[in-house]
PDB file of C-alpha atoms in Angstrom:
ATOM      1  CA  MET A 633      21.297  86.256  -5.242  1.00  0.00           C
ATOM      2  CA  ASN A 634      18.727  84.662  -5.938  1.00  0.00           C
ATOM      3  CA  TRP A 635      19.995  83.421 -10.075  1.00  0.00           C
ATOM      4  CA  ILE A 636      23.088  82.086  -7.962  1.00  0.00           C
ATOM      5  CA  THR A 637      21.591  80.656  -5.088  1.00  0.00           C
ATOM      6  CA  ASN A 638      18.752  78.839  -6.826  1.00  0.00           C
ATOM      7  CA  TYR A 639      20.953  77.754 -10.384  1.00  0.00           C
ATOM      8  CA  VAL A 640      24.377  78.193 -10.621  1.00  0.00           C
ATOM      9  CA  ARG A 641      25.255  76.683  -7.458  1.00  0.00           C
ATOM     10  CA  PRO A 642      22.943  73.406  -7.871  1.00  0.00           C
ATOM     11  CA  THR A 643      24.443  73.193 -10.973  1.00  0.00           C
ATOM     12  CA  ILE A 644      28.292  73.229  -9.947  1.00  0.00           C
ATOM     13  CA  ASN A 645      26.987  70.694  -6.814  1.00  0.00           C
ATOM     14  CA  SER A 646      25.477  68.626  -9.514  1.00  0.00           C
ATOM     15  CA  LEU A 647      28.760  68.282 -11.296  1.00  0.00           C
ATOM     16  CA  PHE A 648      31.020  67.525  -9.125  1.00  0.00           C
ATOM     17  CA  SER A 649      28.265  65.305  -6.075  1.00  0.00           C
ATOM     18  CA  ARG A 650      29.480  61.320  -5.919  1.00  0.00           C
ATOM     19  CA  ARG A 651      26.625  59.758  -8.032  1.00  0.00           C
ATOM     20  CA  GLU A 652      25.193  56.798  -6.742  1.00  0.00           C
ATOM     21  CA  VAL A 653      25.809  53.270  -7.937  1.00  0.00           C
ATOM     22  CA  PRO A 654      22.982  50.314  -7.307  1.00  0.00           C
ATOM     23  CA  GLU A 655      24.407  48.327  -4.960  1.00  0.00           C
ATOM     24  CA  ASN A 656      23.963  44.964  -7.684  1.00  0.00           C
ATOM     25  CA  LEU A 657      26.407  46.471  -9.759  1.00  0.00           C
ATOM     26  CA  TRP A 658      29.555  44.563  -8.435  1.00  0.00           C
ATOM     27  CA  GLN A 659      29.822  40.718  -6.608  1.00  0.00           C
ATOM     28  CA  LYS A 660      32.729  39.663  -4.571  1.00  0.00           C
ATOM     29  CA  CYS A 661      33.564  36.218  -4.582  1.00  0.00           C
ATOM     30  CA  ASP A 662      33.453  34.527  -2.107  1.00  0.00           C
ATOM     31  CA  GLU A 663      36.622  31.853  -3.064  1.00  0.00           C
ATOM     32  CA  CYS A 664      38.690  34.426  -4.052  1.00  0.00           C
ATOM     33  CA  GLY A 665      37.514  38.036  -2.664  1.00  0.00           C
ATOM     34  CA  THR A 666      37.510  39.147  -6.394  1.00  0.00           C
ATOM     35  CA  MET A 667      34.941  41.463  -6.944  1.00  0.00           C
ATOM     36  CA  LEU A 668      33.439  40.670 -10.190  1.00  0.00           C
ATOM     37  CA  PHE A 669      30.999  42.750 -12.809  1.00  0.00           C
ATOM     38  CA  HIS A 670      27.175  41.703 -12.325  1.00  0.00           C
ATOM     39  CA  ARG A 671      26.735  41.147 -16.736  1.00  0.00           C
ATOM     40  CA  GLU A 672      30.310  39.431 -16.586  1.00  0.00           C
ATOM     41  CA  LEU A 673      29.380  36.975 -14.430  1.00  0.00           C
ATOM     42  CA  SER A 674      26.417  36.201 -15.416  1.00  0.00           C
ATOM     43  CA  ASP A 675      27.871  35.897 -19.273  1.00  0.00           C
ATOM     44  CA  ASN A 676      29.949  33.338 -17.346  1.00  0.00           C
ATOM     45  CA  LEU A 677      27.158  30.884 -15.420  1.00  0.00           C
ATOM     46  CA  ASN A 678      27.952  32.788 -12.020  1.00  0.00           C
ATOM     47  CA  VAL A 679      31.517  30.965 -12.171  1.00  0.00           C
ATOM     48  CA  CYS A 680      34.348  33.476 -10.737  1.00  0.00           C
ATOM     49  CA  THR A 681      35.686  34.428 -13.889  1.00  0.00           C
ATOM     50  CA  ASN A 682      39.888  34.913 -11.568  1.00  0.00           C
ATOM     51  CA  CYS A 683      39.723  31.503  -9.831  1.00  0.00           C
ATOM     52  CA  ASP A 684      36.852  29.558 -11.194  1.00  0.00           C
ATOM     53  CA  HIS A 685      34.742  28.801  -8.313  1.00  0.00           C
ATOM     54  CA  HIS A 686      31.197  28.192  -8.779  1.00  0.00           C
ATOM     55  CA  MET A 687      28.644  30.349  -7.016  1.00  0.00           C
ATOM     56  CA  ALA A 688      24.762  29.625  -6.690  1.00  0.00           C
ATOM     57  CA  ILE A 689      22.795  30.106  -9.567  1.00  0.00           C
ATOM     58  CA  GLY A 690      18.969  30.481  -9.965  1.00  0.00           C
ATOM     59  CA  ALA A 691      17.125  27.217 -11.088  1.00  0.00           C
ATOM     60  CA  ARG A 692      15.692  29.528 -14.074  1.00  0.00           C
ATOM     61  CA  ASP A 693      19.251  30.689 -14.966  1.00  0.00           C
ATOM     62  CA  ARG A 694      20.063  27.496 -15.148  1.00  0.00           C
ATOM     63  CA  LEU A 695      17.402  26.491 -17.637  1.00  0.00           C
ATOM     64  CA  THR A 696      17.421  29.648 -19.978  1.00  0.00           C
ATOM     65  CA  ALA A 697      21.709  28.999 -19.734  1.00  0.00           C
ATOM     66  CA  LEU A 698      21.194  24.747 -20.704  1.00  0.00           C
ATOM     67  CA  PHE A 699      18.090  24.855 -23.405  1.00  0.00           C
ATOM     68  CA  ASP A 700      19.033  25.970 -26.593  1.00  0.00           C
ATOM     69  CA  LEU A 701      18.124  29.980 -27.072  1.00  0.00           C
ATOM     70  CA  GLY A 702      17.144  30.150 -23.762  1.00  0.00           C
ATOM     71  CA  MET A 703      13.191  28.468 -24.346  1.00  0.00           C
ATOM     72  CA  PHE A 704      11.254  25.778 -22.832  1.00  0.00           C
ATOM     73  CA  LYS A 705       8.533  24.685 -21.444  1.00  0.00           C
ATOM     74  CA  GLU A 706       7.663  24.473 -17.913  1.00  0.00           C
ATOM     75  CA  VAL A 707       5.711  20.948 -17.119  1.00  0.00           C
ATOM     76  CA  ASP A 708       2.727  20.890 -14.730  1.00  0.00           C
ATOM     77  CA  VAL A 709       3.443  19.461 -11.813  1.00  0.00           C
ATOM     78  CA  PRO A 710      -0.006  18.108  -9.238  1.00  0.00           C
ATOM     79  CA  GLU A 711      -0.244  20.062  -6.339  1.00  0.00           C
ATOM     80  CA  PRO A 712       0.026  18.495  -2.965  1.00  0.00           C
ATOM     81  CA  VAL A 713      -1.957  18.922   0.506  1.00  0.00           C
ATOM     82  CA  ALA A 714      -1.069  21.900   1.836  1.00  0.00           C
ATOM     83  CA  ASP A 715       0.048  21.934   5.497  1.00  0.00           C
ATOM     84  CA  PRO A 716      -1.386  17.872   5.817  1.00  0.00           C
ATOM     85  CA  LEU A 717       0.504  17.630   9.556  1.00  0.00           C
ATOM     86  CA  HIS A 718      -0.517  21.623  10.930  1.00  0.00           C
ATOM     87  CA  PHE A 719       2.852  22.507  11.291  1.00  0.00           C
ATOM     88  CA  LYS A 720       4.480  24.940  13.633  1.00  0.00           C
ATOM     89  CA  ASP A 721       7.528  25.429  14.825  1.00  0.00           C
ATOM     90  CA  GLN A 722       8.457  29.390  15.726  1.00  0.00           C
ATOM     91  CA  LYS A 723       5.843  29.669  12.682  1.00  0.00           C
ATOM     92  CA  LYS A 724       3.526  28.371  10.907  1.00  0.00           C
ATOM     93  CA  TYR A 725       4.305  26.083   7.323  1.00  0.00           C
ATOM     94  CA  THR A 726       1.860  27.399   5.846  1.00  0.00           C
ATOM     95  CA  ASP A 727       3.919  31.104   6.176  1.00  0.00           C
ATOM     96  CA  ARG A 728       7.255  29.523   5.421  1.00  0.00           C
ATOM     97  CA  ILE A 729       5.940  28.091   2.513  1.00  0.00           C
ATOM     98  CA  LYS A 730       4.011  31.958   1.384  1.00  0.00           C
ATOM     99  CA  ASP A 731       7.902  33.443   2.315  1.00  0.00           C
ATOM    100  CA  ALA A 732       9.899  31.336  -0.279  1.00  0.00           C
ATOM    101  CA  ARG A 733       7.191  31.986  -2.949  1.00  0.00           C
ATOM    102  CA  LYS A 734       6.959  35.693  -2.202  1.00  0.00           C
ATOM    103  CA  LYS A 735      11.367  35.169  -1.403  1.00  0.00           C
ATOM    104  CA  THR A 736      11.508  33.381  -5.233  1.00  0.00           C
ATOM    105  CA  GLY A 737       8.451  33.239  -7.472  1.00  0.00           C
ATOM    106  CA  GLU A 738       8.474  30.079  -7.756  1.00  0.00           C
ATOM    107  CA  ARG A 739       5.390  26.986  -6.813  1.00  0.00           C
ATOM    108  CA  ASP A 740       8.753  24.754  -4.353  1.00  0.00           C
ATOM    109  CA  ALA A 741      12.003  23.515  -4.864  1.00  0.00           C
ATOM    110  CA  MET A 742      11.834  22.051  -7.698  1.00  0.00           C
ATOM    111  CA  LEU A 743      10.947  23.452 -11.589  1.00  0.00           C
ATOM    112  CA  VAL A 744      10.815  20.814 -14.433  1.00  0.00           C
ATOM    113  CA  ALA A 745      10.514  21.667 -18.626  1.00  0.00           C
ATOM    114  CA  GLU A 746      11.466  20.486 -21.726  1.00  0.00           C
ATOM    115  CA  GLY A 747      12.639  21.452 -24.559  1.00  0.00           C
ATOM    116  CA  ASP A 748      16.220  20.919 -27.114  1.00  0.00           C
ATOM    117  CA  ILE A 749      19.360  21.000 -25.537  1.00  0.00           C
ATOM    118  CA  GLY A 750      21.829  20.735 -29.111  1.00  0.00           C
ATOM    119  CA  ARG A 751      18.339  20.026 -30.903  1.00  0.00           C
ATOM    120  CA  THR A 752      18.314  17.153 -28.454  1.00  0.00           C
ATOM    121  CA  LYS A 753      14.609  16.761 -26.627  1.00  0.00           C
ATOM    122  CA  ALA A 754      15.116  16.398 -22.763  1.00  0.00           C
ATOM    123  CA  VAL A 755      13.423  16.791 -19.574  1.00  0.00           C
ATOM    124  CA  VAL A 756      14.977  18.842 -17.050  1.00  0.00           C
ATOM    125  CA  ALA A 757      13.948  19.306 -13.165  1.00  0.00           C
ATOM    126  CA  VAL A 758      15.914  21.387 -11.309  1.00  0.00           C
ATOM    127  CA  GLN A 759      16.477  22.191  -7.499  1.00  0.00           C
ATOM    128  CA  ASP A 760      16.045  25.060  -6.120  1.00  0.00           C
ATOM    129  CA  PHE A 761      18.106  25.812  -2.874  1.00  0.00           C
ATOM    130  CA  SER A 762      16.943  28.939  -2.519  1.00  0.00           C
ATOM    131  CA  PHE A 763      13.520  27.795  -1.440  1.00  0.00           C
ATOM    132  CA  MET A 764      13.868  25.948   2.218  1.00  0.00           C
ATOM    133  CA  GLY A 765      17.021  24.891   0.907  1.00  0.00           C
ATOM    134  CA  GLY A 766      16.186  23.111  -1.831  1.00  0.00           C
ATOM    135  CA  SER A 767      13.997  20.684   0.640  1.00  0.00           C
ATOM    136  CA  MET A 768      12.427  17.146  -0.384  1.00  0.00           C
ATOM    137  CA  SER A 769       8.884  17.953   0.222  1.00  0.00           C
ATOM    138  CA  MET A 770       5.578  16.135  -1.269  1.00  0.00           C
ATOM    139  CA  TYR A 771       5.986  18.753  -4.421  1.00  0.00           C
ATOM    140  CA  VAL A 772       8.861  17.367  -5.414  1.00  0.00           C
ATOM    141  CA  GLY A 773       8.215  14.060  -4.848  1.00  0.00           C
ATOM    142  CA  ASN A 774       4.804  14.691  -7.680  1.00  0.00           C
ATOM    143  CA  ALA A 775       7.716  16.881  -9.687  1.00  0.00           C
ATOM    144  CA  ILE A 776      10.245  14.427 -10.108  1.00  0.00           C
ATOM    145  CA  ILE A 777       6.981  11.882 -11.255  1.00  0.00           C
ATOM    146  CA  ALA A 778       6.151  14.494 -13.439  1.00  0.00           C
ATOM    147  CA  ALA A 779       9.363  14.525 -14.892  1.00  0.00           C
ATOM    148  CA  ALA A 780       9.571  10.805 -15.659  1.00  0.00           C
ATOM    149  CA  GLU A 781       6.146  10.551 -17.134  1.00  0.00           C
ATOM    150  CA  ARG A 782       6.825  13.793 -19.426  1.00  0.00           C
ATOM    151  CA  ALA A 783      10.202  12.130 -20.709  1.00  0.00           C
ATOM    152  CA  ILE A 784       8.507   8.818 -20.867  1.00  0.00           C
ATOM    153  CA  GLU A 785       5.867   9.963 -23.175  1.00  0.00           C
ATOM    154  CA  LEU A 786       8.225  12.245 -25.029  1.00  0.00           C
ATOM    155  CA  LYS A 787      10.975   9.441 -25.351  1.00  0.00           C
ATOM    156  CA  CYS A 788      13.583  11.085 -24.054  1.00  0.00           C
ATOM    157  CA  PRO A 789      16.335  11.489 -21.092  1.00  0.00           C
ATOM    158  CA  LEU A 790      15.486  12.998 -17.934  1.00  0.00           C
ATOM    159  CA  ILE A 791      18.263  15.236 -16.617  1.00  0.00           C
ATOM    160  CA  LEU A 792      17.772  16.095 -12.488  1.00  0.00           C
ATOM    161  CA  PHE A 793      20.204  19.021 -11.355  1.00  0.00           C
ATOM    162  CA  SER A 794      19.661  18.207  -7.205  1.00  0.00           C
ATOM    163  CA  ALA A 795      20.653  20.758  -4.343  1.00  0.00           C
ATOM    164  CA  ALA A 796      19.331  20.043  -1.520  1.00  0.00           C
ATOM    165  CA  GLY A 797      19.825  19.813   2.382  1.00  0.00           C
ATOM    166  CA  GLY A 798      17.803  16.891   2.966  1.00  0.00           C
ATOM    167  CA  ALA A 799      13.764  16.322   3.457  1.00  0.00           C
ATOM    168  CA  ARG A 800      11.927  19.151   4.508  1.00  0.00           C
ATOM    169  CA  MET A 801      11.089  18.218   8.510  1.00  0.00           C
ATOM    170  CA  GLN A 802       7.661  19.936   8.561  1.00  0.00           C
ATOM    171  CA  GLU A 803       6.269  17.513   6.634  1.00  0.00           C
ATOM    172  CA  GLY A 804       7.609  14.769   8.463  1.00  0.00           C
ATOM    173  CA  ILE A 805       7.407  11.404   7.103  1.00  0.00           C
ATOM    174  CA  LEU A 806       5.676  12.086   4.663  1.00  0.00           C
ATOM    175  CA  GLY A 807       8.354  13.685   3.128  1.00  0.00           C
ATOM    176  CA  LEU A 808      10.540  10.798   4.204  1.00  0.00           C
ATOM    177  CA  MET A 809       8.856   8.776   2.031  1.00  0.00           C
ATOM    178  CA  GLN A 810       9.439  10.919  -1.201  1.00  0.00           C
ATOM    179  CA  MET A 811      12.311   8.759  -1.433  1.00  0.00           C
ATOM    180  CA  PRO A 812      11.081   5.771  -2.661  1.00  0.00           C
ATOM    181  CA  ARG A 813       8.416   7.761  -4.665  1.00  0.00           C
ATOM    182  CA  THR A 814      11.054   9.631  -6.566  1.00  0.00           C
ATOM    183  CA  THR A 815      13.230   5.876  -6.612  1.00  0.00           C
ATOM    184  CA  ILE A 816      10.209   4.439  -8.440  1.00  0.00           C
ATOM    185  CA  ALA A 817       9.803   7.233 -11.042  1.00  0.00           C
ATOM    186  CA  VAL A 818      13.676   6.666 -11.538  1.00  0.00           C
ATOM    187  CA  GLN A 819      12.922   3.095 -12.105  1.00  0.00           C
ATOM    188  CA  MET A 820       9.501   4.020 -14.932  1.00  0.00           C
ATOM    189  CA  LEU A 821      12.985   5.687 -16.725  1.00  0.00           C
ATOM    190  CA  LYS A 822      15.093   2.827 -16.523  1.00  0.00           C
ATOM    191  CA  GLU A 823      12.608   0.221 -17.548  1.00  0.00           C
ATOM    192  CA  ALA A 824      11.923   2.657 -20.908  1.00  0.00           C
ATOM    193  CA  GLY A 825      15.301   2.103 -21.776  1.00  0.00           C
ATOM    194  CA  LEU A 826      15.405   6.050 -21.287  1.00  0.00           C
ATOM    195  CA  PRO A 827      18.941   7.675 -20.184  1.00  0.00           C
ATOM    196  CA  TYR A 828      18.336   9.440 -16.558  1.00  0.00           C
ATOM    197  CA  ILE A 829      21.767  11.569 -15.790  1.00  0.00           C
ATOM    198  CA  VAL A 830      22.274  13.778 -12.885  1.00  0.00           C
ATOM    199  CA  VAL A 831      24.533  17.046 -11.675  1.00  0.00           C
ATOM    200  CA  LEU A 832      24.496  16.906  -8.286  1.00  0.00           C
ATOM    201  CA  THR A 833      25.394  20.600  -7.588  1.00  0.00           C
ATOM    202  CA  HIS A 834      26.495  22.545  -3.934  1.00  0.00           C
ATOM    203  CA  PRO A 835      25.234  21.104  -1.694  1.00  0.00           C
ATOM    204  CA  THR A 836      22.752  17.756  -2.001  1.00  0.00           C
ATOM    205  CA  THR A 837      22.930  16.115   1.621  1.00  0.00           C
ATOM    206  CA  GLY A 838      20.265  13.937   3.640  1.00  0.00           C
ATOM    207  CA  GLY A 839      17.129  11.998   1.800  1.00  0.00           C
ATOM    208  CA  VAL A 840      18.333  13.544  -1.798  1.00  0.00           C
ATOM    209  CA  THR A 841      21.526  12.017  -1.151  1.00  0.00           C
ATOM    210  CA  ALA A 842      20.747   9.122   0.094  1.00  0.00           C
ATOM    211  CA  SER A 843      17.447   8.441  -3.020  1.00  0.00           C
ATOM    212  CA  TYR A 844      16.951   9.941  -6.294  1.00  0.00           C
ATOM    213  CA  ALA A 845      20.267  11.971  -6.656  1.00  0.00           C
ATOM    214  CA  MET A 846      22.615   8.992  -6.565  1.00  0.00           C
ATOM    215  CA  LEU A 847      20.681   6.428  -9.242  1.00  0.00           C
ATOM    216  CA  GLY A 848      21.655   8.368 -12.322  1.00  0.00           C
ATOM    217  CA  ASP A 849      22.784   6.590 -15.508  1.00  0.00           C
ATOM    218  CA  VAL A 850      25.954   9.090 -15.550  1.00  0.00           C
ATOM    219  CA  GLN A 851      26.758  11.073 -12.019  1.00  0.00           C
ATOM    220  CA  ILE A 852      28.359  14.450 -12.777  1.00  0.00           C
ATOM    221  CA  ALA A 853      28.799  17.170 -10.371  1.00  0.00           C
ATOM    222  CA  GLU A 854      29.996  20.890 -10.375  1.00  0.00           C
ATOM    223  CA  PRO A 855      33.602  21.580  -9.266  1.00  0.00           C
ATOM    224  CA  ASN A 856      34.365  21.869  -4.942  1.00  0.00           C
ATOM    225  CA  ALA A 857      30.514  20.805  -4.770  1.00  0.00           C
ATOM    226  CA  LEU A 858      29.470  19.052  -1.453  1.00  0.00           C
ATOM    227  CA  ILE A 859      28.065  16.020  -1.697  1.00  0.00           C
ATOM    228  CA  GLY A 860      27.235  13.334   1.511  1.00  0.00           C
ATOM    229  CA  PHE A 861      24.198  12.215   3.309  1.00  0.00           C
ATOM    230  CA  ALA A 862      25.197  13.093   7.123  1.00  0.00           C
ATOM    231  CA  GLY A 863      27.216  16.066   7.617  1.00  0.00           C
ATOM    232  CA  ALA A 864      31.203  15.752   8.644  1.00  0.00           C
ATOM    233  CA  ARG A 865      31.419  16.585  11.836  1.00  0.00           C
ATOM    234  CA  VAL A 866      28.563  14.332  12.880  1.00  0.00           C
ATOM    235  CA  ILE A 867      30.455  11.149  11.118  1.00  0.00           C
ATOM    236  CA  GLU A 868      33.993  12.337  12.627  1.00  0.00           C
ATOM    237  CA  GLN A 869      31.727  11.999  15.946  1.00  0.00           C
ATOM    238  CA  THR A 870      30.506   8.952  15.374  1.00  0.00           C
ATOM    239  CA  ILE A 871      33.384   7.054  14.096  1.00  0.00           C
ATOM    240  CA  GLY A 872      36.027   9.028  16.425  1.00  0.00           C
ATOM    241  CA  GLU A 873      38.236   9.646  13.638  1.00  0.00           C
ATOM    242  CA  LYS A 874      39.351  12.746  11.940  1.00  0.00           C
ATOM    243  CA  LEU A 875      38.468  12.727   8.520  1.00  0.00           C
ATOM    244  CA  PRO A 876      40.808  13.704   4.932  1.00  0.00           C
ATOM    245  CA  GLU A 877      41.021  16.932   3.756  1.00  0.00           C
ATOM    246  CA  GLY A 878      38.202  17.384   0.905  1.00  0.00           C
ATOM    247  CA  PHE A 879      35.810  14.721   2.347  1.00  0.00           C
ATOM    248  CA  GLN A 880      32.864  15.074   0.782  1.00  0.00           C
ATOM    249  CA  ARG A 881      33.497  17.562  -1.659  1.00  0.00           C
ATOM    250  CA  ALA A 882      32.892  16.385  -5.494  1.00  0.00           C
ATOM    251  CA  GLU A 883      36.660  15.919  -6.620  1.00  0.00           C
ATOM    252  CA  TYR A 884      37.168  13.801  -3.626  1.00  0.00           C
ATOM    253  CA  LEU A 885      34.784  11.510  -4.918  1.00  0.00           C
ATOM    254  CA  LEU A 886      35.164  11.347  -8.248  1.00  0.00           C
ATOM    255  CA  ASP A 887      38.564   9.730  -6.815  1.00  0.00           C
ATOM    256  CA  HIS A 888      36.845   7.563  -4.700  1.00  0.00           C
ATOM    257  CA  GLY A 889      34.587   5.920  -7.736  1.00  0.00           C
ATOM    258  CA  MET A 890      30.980   7.669  -6.458  1.00  0.00           C
ATOM    259  CA  LEU A 891      31.383   9.641  -9.344  1.00  0.00           C
ATOM    260  CA  ASP A 892      31.466   9.485 -13.096  1.00  0.00           C
ATOM    261  CA  ARG A 893      32.532  13.331 -13.920  1.00  0.00           C
ATOM    262  CA  VAL A 894      33.260  16.359 -12.198  1.00  0.00           C
ATOM    263  CA  THR A 895      32.879  18.991 -15.039  1.00  0.00           C
ATOM    264  CA  LYS A 896      32.841  22.938 -14.452  1.00  0.00           C
ATOM    265  CA  ARG A 897      29.261  24.803 -15.127  1.00  0.00           C
ATOM    266  CA  THR A 898      30.681  26.504 -18.259  1.00  0.00           C
ATOM    267  CA  GLU A 899      31.970  23.518 -20.445  1.00  0.00           C
ATOM    268  CA  LEU A 900      28.258  21.715 -18.947  1.00  0.00           C
ATOM    269  CA  LYS A 901      26.035  21.539 -21.355  1.00  0.00           C
ATOM    270  CA  ASP A 902      27.860  20.319 -24.201  1.00  0.00           C
ATOM    271  CA  GLU A 903      29.041  17.558 -22.017  1.00  0.00           C
ATOM    272  CA  LEU A 904      24.986  17.153 -21.393  1.00  0.00           C
ATOM    273  CA  ILE A 905      24.513  16.886 -25.268  1.00  0.00           C
ATOM    274  CA  THR A 906      27.139  14.864 -25.803  1.00  0.00           C
ATOM    275  CA  ILE A 907      26.480  11.902 -23.196  1.00  0.00           C
ATOM    276  CA  MET A 908      22.654  12.480 -24.253  1.00  0.00           C
ATOM    277  CA  ARG A 909      23.641  11.153 -28.021  1.00  0.00           C
ATOM    278  CA  LEU A 910      26.127   8.483 -26.700  1.00  0.00           C
ATOM    279  CA  LEU A 911      22.655   6.887 -24.259  1.00  0.00           C
ATOM    280  CA  MET A 912      19.925   7.456 -27.218  1.00  0.00           C
ATOM    281  CA  LYS A 913      22.538   6.339 -29.859  1.00  0.00           C
ATOM    282  CA  GLN A 914      22.314   9.566 -31.999  1.00  0.00           C
ATOM    283  CA  PRO A 915      24.532  11.115 -34.241  1.00  0.00           C
ATOM    284  CA  PRO A 916      26.543  13.741 -32.872  1.00  0.00           C
ATOM    285  CA  ALA A 917      25.163  16.568 -32.470  1.00  0.00           C
ATOM    286  CA  ILE A 918      26.025  19.577 -35.280  1.00  0.00           C
ATOM    287  CA  LYS A 919      27.206  22.576 -33.696  1.00  0.00           C
ATOM    288  CA  GLY A 920      25.797  24.742 -36.638  1.00  0.00           C
ATOM    289  CA  ASP A 921      24.074  25.071 -39.809  1.00  0.00           C
ATOM    290  CA  LEU A 922      26.057  26.288 -43.341  1.00  0.00           C
ATOM    291  CA  PRO A 923      24.150  28.186 -45.550  1.00  0.00           C
ATOM    292  CA  ALA A 924      23.154  26.907 -48.246  1.00  0.00           C
ATOM    293  CA  PRO A 925      24.893  27.596 -51.882  1.00  0.00           C
ATOM    294  CA  GLU A 926      23.775  30.455 -53.705  1.00  0.00           C
ATOM    295  CA  ALA A 927      22.088  29.255 -56.971  1.00  0.00           C
ATOM    296  CA  GLU A 928      24.911  29.963 -59.803  1.00  0.00           C
ATOM    297  CA  THR A 929      23.365  32.635 -62.589  1.00  0.00           C
ATOM    298  CA  PRO A 930      24.091  31.807 -66.281  1.00  0.00           C
ATOM    299  CA  GLU A 931      26.174  34.924 -66.336  1.00  0.00           C
ATOM    300  CA  ALA A 932      28.004  33.802 -63.998  1.00  0.00           C
ATOM    301  CA  GLU A 933      28.547  30.217 -65.293  1.00  0.00           C
ATOM    302  CA  GLU A 934      29.352  31.020 -68.617  1.00  0.00           C
ATOM    303  CA  ALA A 935      32.268  33.116 -66.957  1.00  0.00           C
ATOM    304  CA  LYS A 936      34.134  29.503 -65.677  1.00  0.00           C
ATOM    305  CA  ALA A 937      33.330  28.243 -69.858  1.00  0.00           C
TER     306      ALA A 937
END
């Protein structure tokens, strides 16, 4: 009896019992509701394979997909004064920063890196919306200035991916002052004759839109990205008019001359390579190298003769 209870029954139960499936193996598309396998979704850069809806993608994942072989070097960003206003609402600002750093593993809302994109040297700054809504802080201002200075040092283009809800309220006027600071950084690039390319992702709003996000030599956006300064509801209440369908979306702004391109994330790398090389007056990129021809042996030459 003990043999049946202790061995046979558990073995049968293990064969027919339902195996637990990790929760993160599948993700539901917010737009069409399709269940997407995590590896398939990751390989497609978090773009739905059914409806092409662009989901959020992490800053490091974006950099890995953009740089050749996923290799890049981070650019050091000067650390600003922590909590200069000693701000506190429902919790201390310092505690919010700690929570955001623990959640994302990043120092702040912008990551700056350098490397090769299609064998073209570039500096890339990526705003991380998962870090306090990508809010524009003193650190973000320092990051953009550091990115511009590094691009000037390397004499290469600067590409910036924007994603933010505006300035960081916990830093007050110091957060808002990053608007003129970053504008000066962009001007430094223009005076050096170097391209500044902006890719606006979902969402890009507030003071970010009113400063560095709209100063690019070329303005590109991802499909259906929300781009604007004030919210649509605020605008409607202010002007007393119903806004047109698709207002503040990338396609609407493209039709009205605010953007140069709306490009799918999966096609963005090739387009950035083409634009960078055109603006830098370089020849078209090489897609791949053919192997060198093998030297013919004396026997092969005799056979041809």
